[in-house]
CSV table of C-alpha atoms and ligand atoms in Angstrom, one decimal:
chain,number,residue,atom,x,y,z
A,1,MET,CA,2.9,21.2,22.8
A,2,SER,CA,-0.4,19.5,22.3
A,3,ASN,CA,-1.6,23.7,21.0
A,4,ILE,CA,0.0,23.0,18.1
A,5,GLN,CA,-1.6,25.5,15.8
A,6,ASN,CA,1.1,26.7,13.1
A,7,ILE,CA,3.0,24.5,10.9
A,8,ALA,CA,5.9,24.7,9.0
A,9,PHE,CA,6.1,22.1,5.9
A,10,ILE,CA,9.2,21.2,4.1
A,11,GLY,CA,9.5,19.0,0.3
A,12,LEU,CA,5.9,19.5,-1.6
A,13,GLY,CA,6.6,16.1,-3.9
A,14,ASN,CA,4.0,14.3,-5.0
A,15,MET,CA,3.6,12.9,-1.0
A,16,GLY,CA,4.1,16.3,0.9
A,17,GLY,CA,1.8,18.2,-1.7
A,18,PRO,CA,-1.1,16.4,-1.0
A,19,MET,CA,-0.3,15.9,3.4
A,20,ALA,CA,0.2,19.5,3.4
A,21,LEU,CA,-3.2,20.5,2.7
A,22,ASN,CA,-4.7,17.3,4.7
A,23,LEU,CA,-2.8,19.6,7.4
A,24,VAL,CA,-5.2,22.9,5.4
A,25,ALA,CA,-7.8,20.6,5.9
A,26,GLY,CA,-7.2,19.2,9.4
A,27,GLY,CA,-7.7,23.1,10.9
A,28,PHE,CA,-3.9,24.1,10.8
A,29,GLU,CA,-2.0,27.4,9.5
A,30,VAL,CA,0.8,25.8,7.2
A,31,ALA,CA,3.8,27.5,6.1
A,32,ALA,CA,4.8,25.0,2.7
A,33,PHE,CA,7.8,25.6,1.4
A,34,ASP,CA,9.3,23.5,-1.6
A,35,LEU,CA,13.0,24.3,-4.3
A,36,SER,CA,10.0,24.2,-6.6
A,37,ALA,CA,8.0,26.9,-7.7
A,38,GLU,CA,5.1,24.9,-9.6
A,39,ALA,CA,5.2,23.1,-5.6
A,40,LEU,CA,4.6,25.9,-4.1
A,41,GLN,CA,2.0,27.4,-6.2
A,42,ILE,CA,0.7,24.2,-5.9
A,43,ALA,CA,0.6,24.3,-2.2
A,44,LYS,CA,-0.7,28.3,-1.8
A,45,ALA,CA,-4.1,27.6,-3.9
A,46,GLY,CA,-4.2,24.9,-1.7
A,47,GLY,CA,-4.8,27.1,1.5
A,48,CYS,CA,-1.0,26.8,2.3
A,49,ARG,CA,1.5,30.2,2.8
A,50,ALA,CA,4.1,29.8,0.4
A,51,ALA,CA,7.4,30.5,2.4
A,52,THR,CA,10.4,31.7,0.9
A,53,SER,CA,13.0,29.6,2.7
A,54,ILE,CA,13.5,27.2,5.7
A,55,ALA,CA,13.7,30.0,7.8
A,56,ASP,CA,11.0,31.7,6.7
A,57,ALA,CA,9.2,28.8,6.7
A,58,VAL,CA,9.8,27.7,10.1
A,59,ALA,CA,9.6,31.1,12.0
A,60,GLY,CA,6.6,31.4,14.2
A,61,ALA,CA,6.2,27.0,13.9
A,62,ASP,CA,4.6,25.4,16.8
A,63,ALA,CA,5.8,22.3,14.5
A,64,VAL,CA,8.1,20.8,11.8
A,65,VAL,CA,7.2,18.3,9.1
A,66,THR,CA,9.6,17.6,6.3
A,67,MET,CA,9.2,15.1,3.3
A,68,LEU,CA,12.4,14.8,1.6
A,69,PRO,CA,13.8,12.1,-0.9
A,70,ALA,CA,16.3,11.1,0.9
A,71,GLY,CA,19.5,11.5,4.2
A,72,THR,CA,21.3,13.9,2.5
A,73,HIS,CA,18.3,16.3,1.7
A,74,VAL,CA,17.2,15.9,5.6
A,75,LEU,CA,20.4,16.2,6.8
A,76,GLY,CA,20.8,19.4,4.7
A,77,VAL,CA,17.5,20.8,5.4
A,78,TYR,CA,17.4,20.2,9.0
A,79,GLY,CA,21.4,20.8,9.6
A,80,ALA,CA,22.4,23.5,7.3
A,81,ASP,CA,23.7,27.3,8.5
A,82,ASP,CA,20.5,28.3,6.8
A,83,GLY,CA,18.1,25.7,8.3
A,84,VAL,CA,15.7,24.0,10.5
A,85,PHE,CA,17.6,23.7,13.5
A,86,ALA,CA,19.2,27.3,13.3
A,87,HIS,CA,15.6,29.1,12.5
A,88,ALA,CA,13.1,27.1,14.1
A,89,LYS,CA,11.6,27.7,18.1
A,90,ALA,CA,13.1,26.5,20.8
A,91,GLY,CA,11.3,22.8,21.8
A,92,VAL,CA,9.3,23.4,18.3
A,93,LEU,CA,8.6,19.2,17.1
A,94,LEU,CA,10.0,18.1,14.1
A,95,CYS,CA,8.4,15.5,12.4
A,96,ASP,CA,10.3,13.5,9.4
A,97,CYS,CA,8.1,11.9,7.3
A,98,SER,CA,10.8,10.9,4.5
A,99,THR,CA,12.0,7.1,4.1
A,100,ILE,CA,15.6,7.2,5.4
A,101,ASP,CA,18.2,5.3,6.8
A,102,VAL,CA,18.3,4.7,10.5
A,103,GLY,CA,21.5,6.1,11.5
A,104,THR,CA,21.2,8.9,9.8
A,105,ALA,CA,17.6,9.0,11.0
A,106,ARG,CA,19.3,8.4,15.0
A,107,ASP,CA,21.9,11.0,14.2
A,108,VAL,CA,19.5,14.2,12.7
A,109,ALA,CA,17.4,12.9,16.1
A,110,ALA,CA,20.4,13.2,18.4
A,111,GLN,CA,21.3,16.6,16.5
A,112,ALA,CA,17.9,17.9,17.5
A,113,ALA,CA,17.9,16.6,21.2
A,114,LYS,CA,21.2,18.3,21.9
A,115,GLN,CA,19.5,21.8,20.5
A,116,GLY,CA,16.6,20.6,22.3
A,117,PHE,CA,14.2,19.9,19.6
A,118,VAL,CA,11.5,16.9,20.6
A,119,MET,CA,11.6,15.0,16.9
A,120,VAL,CA,10.6,11.7,15.9
A,121,ASP,CA,10.4,9.6,12.3
A,122,SER,CA,7.6,9.3,11.3
A,123,PRO,CA,8.0,7.8,7.4
A,124,VAL,CA,4.7,6.8,5.6
A,125,SER,CA,3.3,3.7,3.6
A,126,GLY,CA,0.5,4.3,1.2
A,127,GLY,CA,1.7,5.8,-1.6
A,128,VAL,CA,0.5,8.8,-2.8
A,129,ALA,CA,-3.3,7.9,-3.5
A,130,ALA,CA,-3.3,7.2,0.8
A,131,ALA,CA,-1.8,10.5,0.8
A,132,GLN,CA,-4.2,12.3,-1.1
A,133,ALA,CA,-7.1,10.9,1.0
A,134,GLY,CA,-5.7,11.2,4.7
A,135,SER,CA,-5.4,7.7,4.8
A,136,LEU,CA,-1.1,7.1,5.6
A,137,THR,CA,0.2,4.4,8.4
A,138,PHE,CA,2.6,6.6,9.6
A,139,MET,CA,5.6,4.8,11.5
A,140,VAL,CA,6.9,6.4,14.4
A,141,GLY,CA,10.2,6.4,16.0
A,142,GLY,CA,11.1,8.5,19.1
A,143,GLU,CA,10.3,8.5,22.9
A,144,GLU,CA,6.8,8.4,24.3
A,145,ALA,CA,6.3,11.9,25.0
A,146,ALA,CA,7.7,12.8,21.5
A,147,PHE,CA,5.2,10.0,20.2
A,148,ARG,CA,2.2,11.7,21.6
A,149,ALA,CA,2.9,14.9,20.6
A,150,ALA,CA,2.9,14.1,16.9
A,151,GLN,CA,0.1,12.0,17.1
A,152,PRO,CA,-1.9,15.0,16.7
A,153,VAL,CA,-0.4,17.0,13.9
A,154,LEU,CA,-0.2,13.4,11.8
A,155,GLU,CA,-4.0,12.5,12.2
A,156,PRO,CA,-5.3,14.0,10.2
A,157,MET,CA,-2.9,12.2,7.3
A,158,ALA,CA,-3.6,8.9,8.5
A,159,LYS,CA,-5.2,6.1,9.2
A,160,ALA,CA,-3.2,4.5,11.2
A,161,VAL,CA,-0.3,6.1,14.0
A,162,ILE,CA,1.7,3.4,15.2
A,163,HIS,CA,4.7,3.8,17.7
A,164,ALA,CA,7.4,1.3,16.5
A,165,GLY,CA,9.7,2.1,19.2
A,166,ASP,CA,13.2,4.8,20.1
A,167,ALA,CA,14.6,7.3,17.5
A,168,GLY,CA,15.3,5.1,14.4
A,169,ALA,CA,12.5,2.6,15.0
A,170,GLY,CA,10.2,3.7,12.7
A,171,GLN,CA,12.4,3.9,9.8
A,172,ALA,CA,13.3,0.5,10.5
A,173,ALA,CA,9.9,-0.4,10.4
A,174,LYS,CA,9.6,1.5,7.0
A,175,ILE,CA,12.6,-0.8,5.6
A,176,CYS,CA,11.2,-4.1,6.9
A,177,ASN,CA,7.8,-3.5,5.2
A,178,ASN,CA,9.2,-2.3,2.2
A,179,MET,CA,11.5,-5.1,1.4
A,180,LEU,CA,8.8,-8.0,2.7
A,181,LEU,CA,6.8,-5.5,0.1
A,182,GLY,CA,9.3,-5.9,-3.4
A,183,ILE,CA,9.5,-9.5,-2.1
A,184,SER,CA,5.7,-10.1,-3.0
A,185,MET,CA,5.3,-7.8,-5.5
A,186,ILE,CA,8.3,-9.6,-7.4
A,187,GLY,CA,7.0,-13.6,-6.2
A,188,THR,CA,3.4,-11.8,-7.1
A,189,CYS,CA,4.2,-11.0,-10.8
A,190,GLU,CA,6.6,-14.2,-11.2
A,191,ALA,CA,3.1,-16.6,-10.3
A,192,PHE,CA,1.0,-14.7,-13.2
A,193,VAL,CA,4.2,-15.2,-15.3
A,194,LEU,CA,4.1,-18.5,-14.6
A,195,ALA,CA,0.0,-19.0,-14.6
A,196,GLU,CA,0.1,-17.3,-18.4
A,197,LYS,CA,2.1,-19.8,-19.5
A,198,LEU,CA,0.2,-22.2,-18.0
A,199,GLY,CA,-2.3,-21.1,-20.2
A,200,LEU,CA,-4.5,-20.4,-16.8
A,201,ASP,CA,-6.5,-17.0,-17.1
A,202,PRO,CA,-4.9,-13.9,-15.1
A,203,GLN,CA,-8.1,-13.1,-14.0
A,204,ARG,CA,-9.5,-16.8,-12.9
A,205,PHE,CA,-5.9,-17.0,-10.8
A,206,PHE,CA,-6.9,-13.9,-9.0
A,207,ASP,CA,-9.8,-15.5,-8.2
A,208,ILE,CA,-8.2,-18.3,-6.9
A,209,ALA,CA,-5.1,-17.2,-5.1
A,210,ALA,CA,-6.9,-14.2,-3.7
A,211,LYS,CA,-9.3,-16.9,-1.5
A,212,ALA,CA,-5.9,-19.0,-1.3
A,213,SER,CA,-2.5,-19.0,0.9
A,214,GLY,CA,-0.8,-17.3,-2.5
A,215,GLN,CA,-3.2,-13.6,-1.2
A,216,ASN,CA,-1.2,-10.9,-0.2
A,217,TRP,CA,-0.7,-7.2,-0.5
A,218,SER,CA,0.5,-7.0,-3.9
A,219,LEU,CA,-2.8,-9.1,-5.5
A,220,THR,CA,-5.3,-8.5,-4.0
A,221,SER,CA,-4.5,-4.1,-3.2
A,222,TYR,CA,-1.9,-4.0,-6.5
A,223,CYS,CA,-2.2,-6.7,-8.7
A,224,PRO,CA,1.0,-6.4,-11.0
A,225,VAL,CA,-1.4,-7.3,-14.4
A,226,PRO,CA,-4.5,-5.1,-15.2
A,227,GLY,CA,-8.2,-6.1,-14.9
A,228,PRO,CA,-8.7,-7.5,-11.0
A,229,VAL,CA,-7.8,-4.6,-9.6
A,230,PRO,CA,-9.1,-1.5,-11.6
A,231,THR,CA,-7.4,1.1,-9.2
A,232,ALA,CA,-3.7,-0.8,-9.1
A,233,PRO,CA,-0.9,1.1,-11.9
A,234,SER,CA,-1.4,-2.3,-14.0
A,235,ASN,CA,-4.7,-0.7,-15.3
A,236,ARG,CA,-2.9,2.4,-16.8
A,237,GLY,CA,0.5,1.7,-18.2
A,238,TYR,CA,2.3,1.4,-15.0
A,239,ALA,CA,2.4,5.1,-14.7
A,240,PRO,CA,3.2,5.2,-11.0
A,241,GLY,CA,2.0,4.8,-8.1
A,242,PHE,CA,5.4,4.2,-6.4
A,243,THR,CA,8.2,4.2,-9.0
A,244,ALA,CA,11.0,1.0,-9.0
A,245,ALA,CA,13.4,3.6,-8.7
A,246,MET,CA,12.2,4.3,-5.3
A,247,MET,CA,11.4,0.5,-4.2
A,248,LEU,CA,15.4,0.2,-5.1
A,249,LYS,CA,16.4,3.0,-3.0
A,250,ASP,CA,14.3,1.9,0.0
A,251,LEU,CA,15.2,-2.7,-0.8
A,252,ARG,CA,19.1,-0.9,-1.0
A,253,LEU,CA,17.9,0.9,2.7
A,254,ALA,CA,17.2,-2.5,4.1
A,255,ALA,CA,20.4,-4.5,2.2
A,256,GLN,CA,22.6,-1.8,3.8
A,257,ALA,CA,20.8,-2.1,7.1
A,258,ALA,CA,20.8,-6.1,7.0
A,259,LYS,CA,24.6,-6.0,6.8
A,260,ASP,CA,25.7,-3.5,9.5
A,261,GLY,CA,23.1,-5.7,11.5
A,262,ASN,CA,25.0,-9.5,10.2
A,263,ALA,CA,21.6,-10.0,9.3
A,264,SER,CA,20.6,-12.6,6.5
A,265,THR,CA,18.0,-11.5,3.8
A,266,PRO,CA,18.9,-13.3,0.8
A,267,LEU,CA,15.3,-12.8,-1.1
A,268,GLY,CA,15.9,-8.9,-0.6
A,269,ALA,CA,19.2,-9.2,-1.9
A,270,GLU,CA,17.5,-11.4,-4.8
A,271,ALA,CA,14.7,-8.0,-5.3
A,272,ALA,CA,17.6,-5.4,-5.8
A,273,ALA,CA,19.3,-6.8,-7.8
A,274,LEU,CA,16.5,-7.4,-9.3
A,275,TYR,CA,14.9,-4.1,-9.3
A,276,ALA,CA,18.4,-2.9,-10.4
A,277,ARG,CA,17.9,-4.2,-13.5
A,278,PHE,CA,14.6,-3.1,-14.1
A,279,ASP,CA,16.1,0.0,-13.0
A,280,ASP,CA,19.1,-0.3,-15.7
A,281,VAL,CA,16.8,-1.0,-18.6
A,282,GLY,CA,14.9,2.0,-18.4
A,283,GLY,CA,12.1,0.9,-16.0
A,284,GLY,CA,13.4,3.4,-12.8
A,285,SER,CA,10.4,5.5,-13.5
A,286,VAL,CA,8.0,2.9,-14.1
A,287,ASP,CA,5.2,2.2,-11.4
A,288,PHE,CA,7.0,-0.9,-8.9
A,289,SER,CA,4.7,-3.3,-10.2
A,290,GLY,CA,5.5,-2.7,-13.9
A,291,ILE,CA,8.7,-5.1,-13.4
A,292,ILE,CA,6.2,-7.7,-14.6
A,293,GLN,CA,7.2,-7.0,-17.9
A,294,MET,CA,10.5,-7.1,-17.4
A,295,LEU,CA,10.0,-10.9,-15.9
A,296,ARG,CA,7.7,-11.8,-18.4
A,297,GLY,CA,10.3,-10.4,-21.1
A,298,ASP,CA,8.2,-7.6,-22.7
A,299,PHE,CA,9.6,-4.6,-21.4
A,300,THR,CA,9.9,-1.4,-23.0
A,301,ALA,CA,11.2,1.4,-21.3
A,302,PRO,CA,9.0,4.3,-21.9
A,303,ASP,CA,9.9,7.2,-23.8
A,304,GLU,CA,11.1,9.9,-21.9
A,305,GLY,CA,10.7,13.3,-24.1
B,401,NAD,P1,9.3,14.1,-4.8
B,401,NAD,O1,10.8,13.5,-5.3
B,401,NAD,O2,8.4,13.8,-5.1
B,401,NAD,O3,9.2,14.9,-3.2
B,401,NAD,C1,10.7,15.6,-2.9
B,401,NAD,C2,10.3,17.0,-2.6
B,401,NAD,O4,11.5,17.7,-2.0
B,401,NAD,C3,10.4,17.6,-4.3
B,401,NAD,O5,9.2,18.6,-4.3
B,401,NAD,C4,11.7,18.7,-4.1
B,401,NAD,O6,11.9,19.5,-4.4
B,401,NAD,C5,12.1,19.1,-2.5
B,401,NAD,N1,13.0,19.7,-2.4
B,401,NAD,C6,14.0,18.4,-1.8
B,401,NAD,N2,15.0,19.3,-1.2
B,401,NAD,C7,14.2,20.0,-0.7
B,401,NAD,C8,15.0,21.4,0.1
B,401,NAD,N3,16.5,21.6,0.4
B,401,NAD,N4,14.6,22.2,0.1
B,401,NAD,C9,12.7,21.9,0.1
B,401,NAD,N5,12.5,20.8,-0.5
B,401,NAD,C10,12.7,20.2,-1.4
B,401,NAD,O7,9.7,12.7,-3.6
B,401,NAD,P2,7.6,11.1,-2.7
B,401,NAD,O8,7.7,11.1,-3.7
B,401,NAD,O9,7.7,13.0,-2.5
B,401,NAD,O10,8.7,11.2,-1.6
B,401,NAD,C11,9.0,11.8,-0.8
B,401,NAD,C12,9.7,10.9,0.2
B,401,NAD,O11,8.4,9.6,1.1
B,401,NAD,C13,10.8,10.1,-0.3
B,401,NAD,O12,12.1,9.5,1.1
B,401,NAD,C14,10.2,9.0,-0.6
B,401,NAD,O13,11.2,7.3,-0.1
B,401,NAD,C15,8.9,8.5,0.9
B,401,NAD,N6,8.1,8.0,0.0
B,401,NAD,C16,7.2,7.9,-1.2
B,401,NAD,C17,6.2,7.3,-1.4
B,401,NAD,C18,5.8,7.0,-2.9
B,401,NAD,O14,4.4,6.6,-3.0
B,401,NAD,N7,5.8,8.5,-3.7
B,401,NAD,C19,5.1,6.1,-0.9
B,401,NAD,C20,6.2,5.6,0.5
B,401,NAD,C21,7.6,6.9,1.2
């Protein structure tokens, strides 16, 4: 398992595209596949082999990495007649890096185990900039041996690869983290809106809160008002980044998990309701920090034309 050289990478979107290129930079032979011809072309220009199908991508692969939108895509890519399980070499390592519900992750892992594959769920935190920089944080669910097998594959794309627990634990960590992120972003936005109403200069409020007990990642790394953090999407009209629609997806996964697990998460539920409202008024394609505009009452939906 430690002699992994050939990797099939399926799902070359905003995240998967740059992640595949970092595997090439890490010295792996990468066969890339996506339904989008444009995404395939970019992967090919970056040194991947452009595969014509999932079967073609996984032929000869020692490991398969997937980065897909949601659970239904993951079930299809792995389980369909023309999918990974049907065509990958027996015993190869499978790493699903998509953010999906815990139940589907466990289901796919169980199917993989039954068919003799070694699988981990390995969702990421960090966004597109970290995908490009190879500085994602991977939260890995699976047996200890599977985690150790996955480490050398994930490391060229990572600043940290952390074992969260058994199958599904990576997804559990991811949705708990993102529920906290959604709540902290809304809290940070509300603090700026109130500061503005109270006549505080946003930069001065930032300087104080960043050194006081209100300090958090949404404030100091992803500030929702332009100026204090030059790399934040607020400085480029809230172009994503991480869309509000993706945040809503993750908050809904957290709400479902809370319901299934009988956990009380009232602020998570309120954050989901606020992001659903933002999506309803046309904010879905906007960066998730752009919700400050709705909270302030000055949001205008972008012209999709
Ligand atoms: P994306 O929509 O840009 O990319 C998904 C890609 O999967 C697309 O290129 C699509 O064509 C491809 N795809 C879908 N079905 C396929 C199939 N059957 N076969 C082959 N390719 C298929 O999404 P993204 O922003 O790259 O996000 C991917 C995952 O990463 C999501 O689960 C998301 O929640 C998670 N994530 C995203 C971010 C972010 O900042 N964008 C951050 C952390 C995690």
